[in-house]
mmCIF file of C-alpha atoms and ligand atoms in Angstrom:
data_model
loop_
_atom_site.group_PDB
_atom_site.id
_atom_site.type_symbol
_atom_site.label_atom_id
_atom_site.label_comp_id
_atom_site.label_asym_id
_atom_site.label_seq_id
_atom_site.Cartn_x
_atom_site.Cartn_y
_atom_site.Cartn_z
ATOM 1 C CA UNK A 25 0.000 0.000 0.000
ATOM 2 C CA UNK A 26 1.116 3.643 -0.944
ATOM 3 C CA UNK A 27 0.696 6.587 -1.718
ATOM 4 C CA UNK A 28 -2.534 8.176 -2.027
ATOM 5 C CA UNK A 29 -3.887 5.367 0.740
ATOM 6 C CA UNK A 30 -1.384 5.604 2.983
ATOM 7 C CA UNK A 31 -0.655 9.810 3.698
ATOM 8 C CA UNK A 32 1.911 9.684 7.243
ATOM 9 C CA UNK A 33 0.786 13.710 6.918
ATOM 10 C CA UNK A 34 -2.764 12.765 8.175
ATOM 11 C CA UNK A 35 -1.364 12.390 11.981
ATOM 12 C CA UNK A 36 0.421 15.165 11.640
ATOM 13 C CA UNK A 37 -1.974 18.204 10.912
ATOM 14 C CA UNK A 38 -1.915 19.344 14.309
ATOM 15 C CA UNK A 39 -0.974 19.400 18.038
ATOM 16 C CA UNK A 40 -2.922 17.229 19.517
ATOM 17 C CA UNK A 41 -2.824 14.635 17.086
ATOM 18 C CA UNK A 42 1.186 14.678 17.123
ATOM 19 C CA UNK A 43 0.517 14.441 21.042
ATOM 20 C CA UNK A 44 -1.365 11.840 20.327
ATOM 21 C CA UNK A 45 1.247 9.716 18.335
ATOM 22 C CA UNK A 46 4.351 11.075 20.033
ATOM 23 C CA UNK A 47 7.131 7.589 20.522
ATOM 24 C CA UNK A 48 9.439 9.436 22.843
ATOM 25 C CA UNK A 49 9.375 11.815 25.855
ATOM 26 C CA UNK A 50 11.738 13.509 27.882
ATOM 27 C CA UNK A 51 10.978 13.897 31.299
ATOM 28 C CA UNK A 52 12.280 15.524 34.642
ATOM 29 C CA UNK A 53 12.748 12.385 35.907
ATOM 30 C CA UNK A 54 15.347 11.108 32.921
ATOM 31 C CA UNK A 55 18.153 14.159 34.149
ATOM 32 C CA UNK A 56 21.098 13.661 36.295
ATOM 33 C CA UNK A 57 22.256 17.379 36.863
ATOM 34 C CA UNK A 58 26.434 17.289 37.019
ATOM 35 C CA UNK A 59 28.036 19.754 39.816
ATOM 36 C CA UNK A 60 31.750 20.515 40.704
ATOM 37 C CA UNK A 61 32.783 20.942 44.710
ATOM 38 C CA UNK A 62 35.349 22.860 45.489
ATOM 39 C CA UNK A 63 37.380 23.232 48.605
ATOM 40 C CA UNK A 64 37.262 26.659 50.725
ATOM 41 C CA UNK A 65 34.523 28.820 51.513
ATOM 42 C CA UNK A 66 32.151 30.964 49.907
ATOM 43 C CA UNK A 67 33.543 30.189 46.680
ATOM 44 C CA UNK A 68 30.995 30.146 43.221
ATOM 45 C CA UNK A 69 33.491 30.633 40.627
ATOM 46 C CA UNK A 70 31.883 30.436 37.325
ATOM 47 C CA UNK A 71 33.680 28.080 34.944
ATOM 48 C CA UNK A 72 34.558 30.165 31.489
ATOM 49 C CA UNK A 73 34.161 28.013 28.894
ATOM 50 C CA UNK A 74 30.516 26.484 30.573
ATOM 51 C CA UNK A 75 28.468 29.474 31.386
ATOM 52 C CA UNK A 76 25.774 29.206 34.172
ATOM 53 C CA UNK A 77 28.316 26.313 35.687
ATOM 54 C CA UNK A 78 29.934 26.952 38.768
ATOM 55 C CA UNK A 79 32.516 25.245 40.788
ATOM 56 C CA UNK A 80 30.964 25.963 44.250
ATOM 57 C CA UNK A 81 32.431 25.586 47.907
ATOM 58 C CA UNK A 82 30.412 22.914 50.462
ATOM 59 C CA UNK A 83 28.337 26.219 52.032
ATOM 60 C CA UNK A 84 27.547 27.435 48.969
ATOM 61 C CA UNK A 85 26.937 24.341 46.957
ATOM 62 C CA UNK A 86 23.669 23.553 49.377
ATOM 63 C CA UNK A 87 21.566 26.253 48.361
ATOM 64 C CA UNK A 88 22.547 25.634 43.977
ATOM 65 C CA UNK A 89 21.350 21.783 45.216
ATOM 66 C CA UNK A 90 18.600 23.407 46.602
ATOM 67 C CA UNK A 91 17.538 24.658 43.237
ATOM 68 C CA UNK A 92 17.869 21.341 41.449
ATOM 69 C CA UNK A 93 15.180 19.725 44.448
ATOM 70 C CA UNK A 94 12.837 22.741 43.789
ATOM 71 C CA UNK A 95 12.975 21.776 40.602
ATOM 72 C CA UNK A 96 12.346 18.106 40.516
ATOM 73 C CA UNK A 97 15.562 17.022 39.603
ATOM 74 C CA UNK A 98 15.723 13.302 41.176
ATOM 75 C CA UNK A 99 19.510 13.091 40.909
ATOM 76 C CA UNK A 100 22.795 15.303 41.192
ATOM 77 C CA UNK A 101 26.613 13.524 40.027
ATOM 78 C CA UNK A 102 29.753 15.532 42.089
ATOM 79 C CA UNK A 103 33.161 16.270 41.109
ATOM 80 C CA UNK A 104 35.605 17.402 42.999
ATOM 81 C CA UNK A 105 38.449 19.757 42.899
ATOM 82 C CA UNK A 106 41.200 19.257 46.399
ATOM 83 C CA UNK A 107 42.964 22.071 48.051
ATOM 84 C CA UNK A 108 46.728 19.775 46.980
ATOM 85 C CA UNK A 109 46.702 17.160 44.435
ATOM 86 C CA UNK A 110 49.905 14.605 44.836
ATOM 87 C CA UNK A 111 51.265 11.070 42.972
ATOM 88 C CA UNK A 112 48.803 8.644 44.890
ATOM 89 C CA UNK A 113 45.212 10.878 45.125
ATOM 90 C CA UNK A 114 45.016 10.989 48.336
ATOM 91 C CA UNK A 115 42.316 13.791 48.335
ATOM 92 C CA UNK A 116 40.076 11.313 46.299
ATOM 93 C CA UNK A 117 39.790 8.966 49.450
ATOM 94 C CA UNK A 118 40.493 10.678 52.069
ATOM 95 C CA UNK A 119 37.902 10.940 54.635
ATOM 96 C CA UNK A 120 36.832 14.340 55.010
ATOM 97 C CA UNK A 121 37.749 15.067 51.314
ATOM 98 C CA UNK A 122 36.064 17.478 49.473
ATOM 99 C CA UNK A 123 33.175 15.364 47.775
ATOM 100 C CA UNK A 124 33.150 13.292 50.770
ATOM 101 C CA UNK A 125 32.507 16.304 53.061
ATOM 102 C CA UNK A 126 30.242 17.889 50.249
ATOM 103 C CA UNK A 127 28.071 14.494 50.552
ATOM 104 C CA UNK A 128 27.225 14.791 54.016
ATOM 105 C CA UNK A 129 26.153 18.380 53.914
ATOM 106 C CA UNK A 130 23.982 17.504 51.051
ATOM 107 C CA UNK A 131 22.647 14.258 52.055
ATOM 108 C CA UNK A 132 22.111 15.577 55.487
ATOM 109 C CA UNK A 133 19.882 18.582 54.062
ATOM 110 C CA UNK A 134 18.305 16.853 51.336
ATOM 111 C CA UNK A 135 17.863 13.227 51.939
ATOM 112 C CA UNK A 136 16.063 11.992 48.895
ATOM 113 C CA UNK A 137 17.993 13.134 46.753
ATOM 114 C CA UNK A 138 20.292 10.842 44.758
ATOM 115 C CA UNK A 139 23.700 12.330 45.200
ATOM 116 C CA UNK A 140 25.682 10.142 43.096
ATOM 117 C CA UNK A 141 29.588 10.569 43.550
ATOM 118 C CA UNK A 142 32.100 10.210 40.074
ATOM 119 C CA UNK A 143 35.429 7.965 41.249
ATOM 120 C CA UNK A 144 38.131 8.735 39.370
ATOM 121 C CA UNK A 145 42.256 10.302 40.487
ATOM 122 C CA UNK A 146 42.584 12.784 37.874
ATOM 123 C CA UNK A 147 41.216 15.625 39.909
ATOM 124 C CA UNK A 148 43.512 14.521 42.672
ATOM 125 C CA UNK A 149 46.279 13.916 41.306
ATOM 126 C CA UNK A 150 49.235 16.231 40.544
ATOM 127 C CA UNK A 151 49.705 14.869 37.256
ATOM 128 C CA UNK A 152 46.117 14.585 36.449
ATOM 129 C CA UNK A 153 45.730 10.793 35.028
ATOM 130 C CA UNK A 154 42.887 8.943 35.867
ATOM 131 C CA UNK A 155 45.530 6.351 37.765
ATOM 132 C CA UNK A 156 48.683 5.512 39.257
ATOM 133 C CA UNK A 157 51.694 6.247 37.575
ATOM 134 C CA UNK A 158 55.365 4.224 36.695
ATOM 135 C CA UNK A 159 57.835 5.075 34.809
ATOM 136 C CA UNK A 160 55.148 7.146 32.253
ATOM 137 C CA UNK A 161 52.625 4.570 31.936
ATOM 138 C CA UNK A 162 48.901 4.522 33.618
ATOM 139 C CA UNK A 163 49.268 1.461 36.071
ATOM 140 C CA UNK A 164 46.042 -0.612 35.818
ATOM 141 C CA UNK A 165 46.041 -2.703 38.328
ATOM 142 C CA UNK A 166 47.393 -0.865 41.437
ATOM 143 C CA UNK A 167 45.421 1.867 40.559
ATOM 144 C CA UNK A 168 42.122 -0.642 41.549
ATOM 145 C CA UNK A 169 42.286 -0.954 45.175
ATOM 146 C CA UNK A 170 42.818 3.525 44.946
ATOM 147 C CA UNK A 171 39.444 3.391 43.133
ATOM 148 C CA UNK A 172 37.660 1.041 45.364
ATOM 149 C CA UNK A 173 38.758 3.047 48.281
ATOM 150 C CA UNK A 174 37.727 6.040 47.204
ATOM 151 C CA UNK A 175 33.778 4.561 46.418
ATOM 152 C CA UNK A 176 33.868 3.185 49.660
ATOM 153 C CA UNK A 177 34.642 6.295 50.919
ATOM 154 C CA UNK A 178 31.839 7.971 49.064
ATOM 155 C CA UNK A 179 29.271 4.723 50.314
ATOM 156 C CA UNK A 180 30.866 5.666 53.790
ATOM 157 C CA UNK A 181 30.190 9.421 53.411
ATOM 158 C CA UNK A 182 26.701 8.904 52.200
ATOM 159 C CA UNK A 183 26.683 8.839 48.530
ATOM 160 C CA UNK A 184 23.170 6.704 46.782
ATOM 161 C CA UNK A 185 25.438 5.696 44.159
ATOM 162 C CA UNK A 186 29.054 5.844 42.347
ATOM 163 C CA UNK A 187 30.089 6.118 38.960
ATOM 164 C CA UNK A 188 33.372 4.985 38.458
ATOM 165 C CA UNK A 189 34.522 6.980 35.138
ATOM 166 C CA UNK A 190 38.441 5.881 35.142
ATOM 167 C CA UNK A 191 38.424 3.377 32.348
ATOM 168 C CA UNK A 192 40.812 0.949 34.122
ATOM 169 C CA UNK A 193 39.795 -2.885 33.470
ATOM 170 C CA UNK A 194 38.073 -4.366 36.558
ATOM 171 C CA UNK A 195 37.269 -1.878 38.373
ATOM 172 C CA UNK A 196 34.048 -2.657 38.460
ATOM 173 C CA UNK A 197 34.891 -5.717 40.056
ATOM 174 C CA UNK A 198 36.957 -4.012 42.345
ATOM 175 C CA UNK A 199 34.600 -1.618 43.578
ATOM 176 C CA UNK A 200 31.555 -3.993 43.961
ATOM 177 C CA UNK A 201 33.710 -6.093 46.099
ATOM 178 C CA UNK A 202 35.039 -3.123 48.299
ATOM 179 C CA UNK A 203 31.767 -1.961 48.895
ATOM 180 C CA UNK A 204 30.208 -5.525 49.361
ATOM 181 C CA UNK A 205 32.824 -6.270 52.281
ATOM 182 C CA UNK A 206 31.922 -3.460 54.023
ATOM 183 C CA UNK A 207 28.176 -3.437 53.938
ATOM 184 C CA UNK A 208 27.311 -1.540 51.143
ATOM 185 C CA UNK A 209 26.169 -4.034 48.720
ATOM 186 C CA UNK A 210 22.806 -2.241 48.270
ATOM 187 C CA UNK A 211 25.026 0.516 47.039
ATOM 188 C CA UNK A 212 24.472 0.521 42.831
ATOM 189 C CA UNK A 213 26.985 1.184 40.201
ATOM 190 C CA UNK A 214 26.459 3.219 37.261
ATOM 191 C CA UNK A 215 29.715 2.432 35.151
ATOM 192 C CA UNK A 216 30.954 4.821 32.450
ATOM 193 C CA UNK A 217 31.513 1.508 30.205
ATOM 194 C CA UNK A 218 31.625 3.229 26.924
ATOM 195 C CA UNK A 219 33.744 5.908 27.752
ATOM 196 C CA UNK A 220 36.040 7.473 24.427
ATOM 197 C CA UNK A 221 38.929 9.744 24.653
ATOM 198 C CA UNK A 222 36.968 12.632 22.752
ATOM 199 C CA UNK A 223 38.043 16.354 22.038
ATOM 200 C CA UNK A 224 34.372 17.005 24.170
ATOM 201 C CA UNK A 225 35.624 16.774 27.463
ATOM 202 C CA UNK A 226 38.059 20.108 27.015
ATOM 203 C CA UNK A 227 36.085 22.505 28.810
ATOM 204 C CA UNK A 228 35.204 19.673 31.627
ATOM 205 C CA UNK A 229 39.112 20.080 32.629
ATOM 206 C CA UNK A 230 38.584 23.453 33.176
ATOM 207 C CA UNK A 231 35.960 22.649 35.634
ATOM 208 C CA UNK A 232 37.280 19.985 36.964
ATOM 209 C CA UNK A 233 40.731 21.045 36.821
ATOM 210 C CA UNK A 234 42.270 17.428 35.819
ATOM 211 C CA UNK A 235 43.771 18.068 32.429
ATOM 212 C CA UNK A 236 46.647 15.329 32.245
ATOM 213 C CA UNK A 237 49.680 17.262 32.588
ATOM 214 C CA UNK A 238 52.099 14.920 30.402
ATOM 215 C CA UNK A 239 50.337 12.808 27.437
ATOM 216 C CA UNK A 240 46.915 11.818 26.994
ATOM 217 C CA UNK A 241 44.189 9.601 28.106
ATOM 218 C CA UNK A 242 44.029 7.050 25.124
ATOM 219 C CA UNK A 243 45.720 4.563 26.514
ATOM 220 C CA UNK A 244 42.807 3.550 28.560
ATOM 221 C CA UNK A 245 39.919 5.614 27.506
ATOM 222 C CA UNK A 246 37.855 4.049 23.982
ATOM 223 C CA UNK A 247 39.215 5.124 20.836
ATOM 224 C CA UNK A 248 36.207 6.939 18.885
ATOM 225 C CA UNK A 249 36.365 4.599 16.019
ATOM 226 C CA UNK A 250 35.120 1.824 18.038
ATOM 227 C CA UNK A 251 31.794 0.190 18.326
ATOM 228 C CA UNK A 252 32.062 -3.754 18.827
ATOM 229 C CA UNK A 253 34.557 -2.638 21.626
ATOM 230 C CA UNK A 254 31.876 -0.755 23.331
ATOM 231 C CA UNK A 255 29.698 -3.839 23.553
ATOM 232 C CA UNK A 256 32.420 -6.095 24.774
ATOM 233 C CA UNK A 257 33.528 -3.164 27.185
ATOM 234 C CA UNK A 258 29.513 -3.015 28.689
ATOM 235 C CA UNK A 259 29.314 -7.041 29.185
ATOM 236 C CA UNK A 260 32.537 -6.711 30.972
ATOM 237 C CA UNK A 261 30.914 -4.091 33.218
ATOM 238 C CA UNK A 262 27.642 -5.670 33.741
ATOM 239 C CA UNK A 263 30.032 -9.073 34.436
ATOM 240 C CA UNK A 264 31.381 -7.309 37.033
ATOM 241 C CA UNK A 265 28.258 -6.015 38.951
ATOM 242 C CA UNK A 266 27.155 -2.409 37.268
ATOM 243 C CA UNK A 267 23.685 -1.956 37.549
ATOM 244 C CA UNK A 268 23.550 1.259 35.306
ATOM 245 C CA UNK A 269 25.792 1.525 31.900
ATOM 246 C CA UNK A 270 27.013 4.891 30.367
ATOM 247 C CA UNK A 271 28.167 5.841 27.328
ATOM 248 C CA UNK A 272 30.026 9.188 27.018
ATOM 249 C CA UNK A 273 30.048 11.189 25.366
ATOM 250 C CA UNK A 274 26.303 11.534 23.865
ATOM 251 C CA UNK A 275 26.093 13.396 20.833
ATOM 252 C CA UNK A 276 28.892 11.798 18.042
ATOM 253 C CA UNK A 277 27.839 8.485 19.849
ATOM 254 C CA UNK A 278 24.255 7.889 19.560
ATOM 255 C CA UNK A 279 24.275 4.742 17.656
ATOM 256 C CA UNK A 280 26.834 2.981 20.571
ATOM 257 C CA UNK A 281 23.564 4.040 22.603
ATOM 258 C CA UNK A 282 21.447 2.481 20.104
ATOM 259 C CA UNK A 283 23.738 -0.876 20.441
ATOM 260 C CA UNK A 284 24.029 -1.236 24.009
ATOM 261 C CA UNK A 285 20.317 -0.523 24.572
ATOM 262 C CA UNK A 286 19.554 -3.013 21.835
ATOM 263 C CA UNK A 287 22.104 -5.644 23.383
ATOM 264 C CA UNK A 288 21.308 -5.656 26.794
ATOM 265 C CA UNK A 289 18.780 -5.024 29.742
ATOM 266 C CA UNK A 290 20.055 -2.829 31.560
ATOM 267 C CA UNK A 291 19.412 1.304 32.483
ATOM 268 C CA UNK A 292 21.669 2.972 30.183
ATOM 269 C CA UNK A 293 22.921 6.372 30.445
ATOM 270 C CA UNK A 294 24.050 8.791 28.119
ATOM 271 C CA UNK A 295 26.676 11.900 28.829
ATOM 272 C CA UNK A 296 25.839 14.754 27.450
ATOM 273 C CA UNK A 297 29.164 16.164 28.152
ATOM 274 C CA UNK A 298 30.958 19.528 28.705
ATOM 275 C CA UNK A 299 31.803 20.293 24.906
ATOM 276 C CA UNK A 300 28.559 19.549 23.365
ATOM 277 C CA UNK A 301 27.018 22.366 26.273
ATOM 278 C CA UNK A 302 29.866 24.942 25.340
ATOM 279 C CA UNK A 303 28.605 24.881 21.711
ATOM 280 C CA UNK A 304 25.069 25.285 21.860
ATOM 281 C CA UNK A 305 25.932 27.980 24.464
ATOM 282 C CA UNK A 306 29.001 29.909 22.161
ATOM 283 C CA UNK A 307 26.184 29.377 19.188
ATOM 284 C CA UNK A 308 23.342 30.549 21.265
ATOM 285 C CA UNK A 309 24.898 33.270 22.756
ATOM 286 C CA UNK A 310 25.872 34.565 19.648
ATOM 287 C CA UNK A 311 22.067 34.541 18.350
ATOM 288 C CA UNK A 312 22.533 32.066 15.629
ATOM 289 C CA UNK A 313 20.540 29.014 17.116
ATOM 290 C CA UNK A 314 17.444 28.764 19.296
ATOM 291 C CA UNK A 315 18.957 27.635 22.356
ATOM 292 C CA UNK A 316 15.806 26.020 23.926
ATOM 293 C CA UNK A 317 14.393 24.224 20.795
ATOM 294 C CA UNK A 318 17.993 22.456 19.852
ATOM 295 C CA UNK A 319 18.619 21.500 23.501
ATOM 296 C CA UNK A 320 15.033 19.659 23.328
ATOM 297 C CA UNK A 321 15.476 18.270 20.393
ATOM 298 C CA UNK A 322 19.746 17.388 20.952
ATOM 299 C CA UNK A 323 18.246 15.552 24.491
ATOM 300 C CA UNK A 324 15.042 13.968 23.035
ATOM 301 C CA UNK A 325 17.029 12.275 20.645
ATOM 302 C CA UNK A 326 19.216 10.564 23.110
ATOM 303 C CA UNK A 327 16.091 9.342 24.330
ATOM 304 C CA UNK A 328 15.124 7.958 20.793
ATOM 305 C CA UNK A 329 18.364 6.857 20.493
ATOM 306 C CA UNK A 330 17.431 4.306 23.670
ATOM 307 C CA UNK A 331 19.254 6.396 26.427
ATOM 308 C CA UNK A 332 16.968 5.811 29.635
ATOM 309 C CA UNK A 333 19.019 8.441 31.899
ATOM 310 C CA UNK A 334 20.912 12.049 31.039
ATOM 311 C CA UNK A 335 23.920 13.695 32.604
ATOM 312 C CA UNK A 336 23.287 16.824 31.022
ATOM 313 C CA UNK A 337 24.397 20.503 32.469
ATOM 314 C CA UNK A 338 21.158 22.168 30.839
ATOM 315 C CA UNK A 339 19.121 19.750 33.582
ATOM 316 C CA UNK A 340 17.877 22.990 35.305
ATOM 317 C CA UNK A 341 17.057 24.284 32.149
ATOM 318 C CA UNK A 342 15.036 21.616 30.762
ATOM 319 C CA UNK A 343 13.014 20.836 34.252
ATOM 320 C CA UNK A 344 12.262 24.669 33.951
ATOM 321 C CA UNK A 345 11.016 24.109 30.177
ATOM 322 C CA UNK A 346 9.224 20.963 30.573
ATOM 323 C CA UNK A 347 7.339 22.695 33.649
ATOM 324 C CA UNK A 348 6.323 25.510 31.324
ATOM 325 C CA UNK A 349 4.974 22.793 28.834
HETATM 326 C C1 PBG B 419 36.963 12.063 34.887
HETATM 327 C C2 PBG B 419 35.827 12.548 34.055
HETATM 328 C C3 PBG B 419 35.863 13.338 32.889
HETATM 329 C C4 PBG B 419 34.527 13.640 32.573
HETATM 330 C C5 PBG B 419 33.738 13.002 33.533
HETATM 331 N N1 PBG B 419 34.562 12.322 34.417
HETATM 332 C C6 PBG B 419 36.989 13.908 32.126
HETATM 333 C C7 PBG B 419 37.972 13.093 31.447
HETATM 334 O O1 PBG B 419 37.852 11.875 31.304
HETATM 335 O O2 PBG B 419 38.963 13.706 31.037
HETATM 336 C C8 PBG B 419 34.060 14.511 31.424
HETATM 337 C C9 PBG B 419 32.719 15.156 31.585
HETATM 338 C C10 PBG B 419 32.438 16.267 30.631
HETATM 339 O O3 PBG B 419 33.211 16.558 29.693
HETATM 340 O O4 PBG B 419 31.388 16.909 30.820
HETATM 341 N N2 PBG B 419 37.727 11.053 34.364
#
């Protein structure tokens, strides 16, 4: 059957009919709003290169979470930036570090919230790789037992969740089993499984302060060409205990999203990271795109795309725009 029987205009001739016959939806309860600690007091520095981000000080982070409750949003992620960064990380672990200590304010002041805690060294260490280094080279498996520590610190200060972003093999392993030892097994995972070593994280390290300071990251994060990698790198995860799978970053990667969700049954997030918010915001501020309508449409389609979950920095944004209808 064709055309003139079949016209795909008909349910399309107005608003309520598209309404009617709309496949996807984004919703409040899809965002996971990303937010930077920072050690000292009354700090709110704005980051440059991510307007209307801030890196924010424990006292003043609670009232920019207080925003994201007002606003629905079910679920924050924190990074954090330490007052000294050395070889080993120990900022990342250490007890009353600065995500750790930003954890219990937050989780003491806004208890159901899900304050989920990234675990990665490169913001605490002095030469800002994601693990511990030898003679040049990114150490995989002594860096595990720093990573596990540091989640189990997060599970100890609080956090609902932690989302190791590192890239090391079996860490997953090694983080379920730290936290399972010491009580936390009800603690989840959401693994950055699919993580590439894209160009889109640059204005991130500003943030976050972690830019490596020798080299690169693609000797353990995914090289962008990859696909079947990014399946084999998710069964590995989900192997090893994850309960939520990411793939980051969103945008130039929306058909590894389409894969994983197709391949397996789990919650899959995607990241919509730093870069891809410092465009539409240099474009947008510039008057050349509408930045409401692409942000929408850029986030909808990660939905389409089979993304159940969305770290995204416009999450205040869109729970405003989806309130307005
Ligand atoms: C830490 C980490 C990074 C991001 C999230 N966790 C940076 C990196 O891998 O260099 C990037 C997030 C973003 O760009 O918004 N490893």
């Amino acid at each position: 059957m064709y055309f003139p029987i079949l016209r795909p205009r008909r349910l399309r001739s107005n608003e309520t009919l598209r309404r009617m016959v709309r496949e996807h939806h984004l919703r409040v309860d899809d965002l996971i709003y990303p937010m930077f600690v920072i050690y000292g007091e009354n700090v709110a520095n704005e980051v440059p290169s991510m307007p209307g981000v801030y890196q924010y000080s424990v006292d003043r982070l609670l009232p920019a979470v207080n925003e994201v409750v007002e606003l629905g949003i079910p679920a924050i992620i924190l990074f954090g930036i330490p007052e000294e960064k050395d070889e080993v990380a120990v900022g990342a672990y250490a007890e009353d570090g600065v995500v750790q200590q930003a954890v219990r304010a937050v989780k003491k002041e806004f208890p159901e919230l899900i304050v989920i805690t990234d675990v990665c060294l490169c913001e605490f260490t002095s030469h800002g790789h994601c693990g511990i280094i030898k003679d040049g080279e990114v150490m995989n498996d002594p860096t595990l037992e720093y990573l596990a520590r540091t989640a189990l610190s997060h599970a100890q200060a609080g956090a609902d969740m932690v989302a190791p972003s590192d890239m090391m093999d079996g860490r997953v392993r090694a983080i379920r089993e730290k936290l399972d030892s010491n009580g936390f097994s009800n603690i989840p995972i959401m693994a950055y499984s699919a993580k590439y070593a894209s160009a889109f994280y640059g204005p991130f390290r500003d943030a976050a302060e972690s830019a490596p300071q020798f080299g690169d990251r693609r000797s353990y994060q995914m090289d962008p060409p990859n696909s079947d990698e990014a399946l084999k790198e998710t069964a590995m995860d989900i192997e090893e205990g994850a309960d939520i799978v990411m793939v980051k970053p969103a945008l130039a990667y929306m058909d590894i999203i389409r894969r994983i969700k197709d391949e397996f049954t789990y919650p899959v997030a995607a990241y919509n990271v730093s870069g891809e918010y410092a465009m539409v915001k240099a474009a947008a501020s510039k008057g050349w795109i509408d930045e409401r309508s692409i942000v929408l449409e850029m986030l909808t389609g990660l939905k389409r795309a089979g993304a159940d979950l969305i770290l995204t920095y416009f999450a205040k944004d869109v729970a405003k725009w989806l309130q307005e209808g």
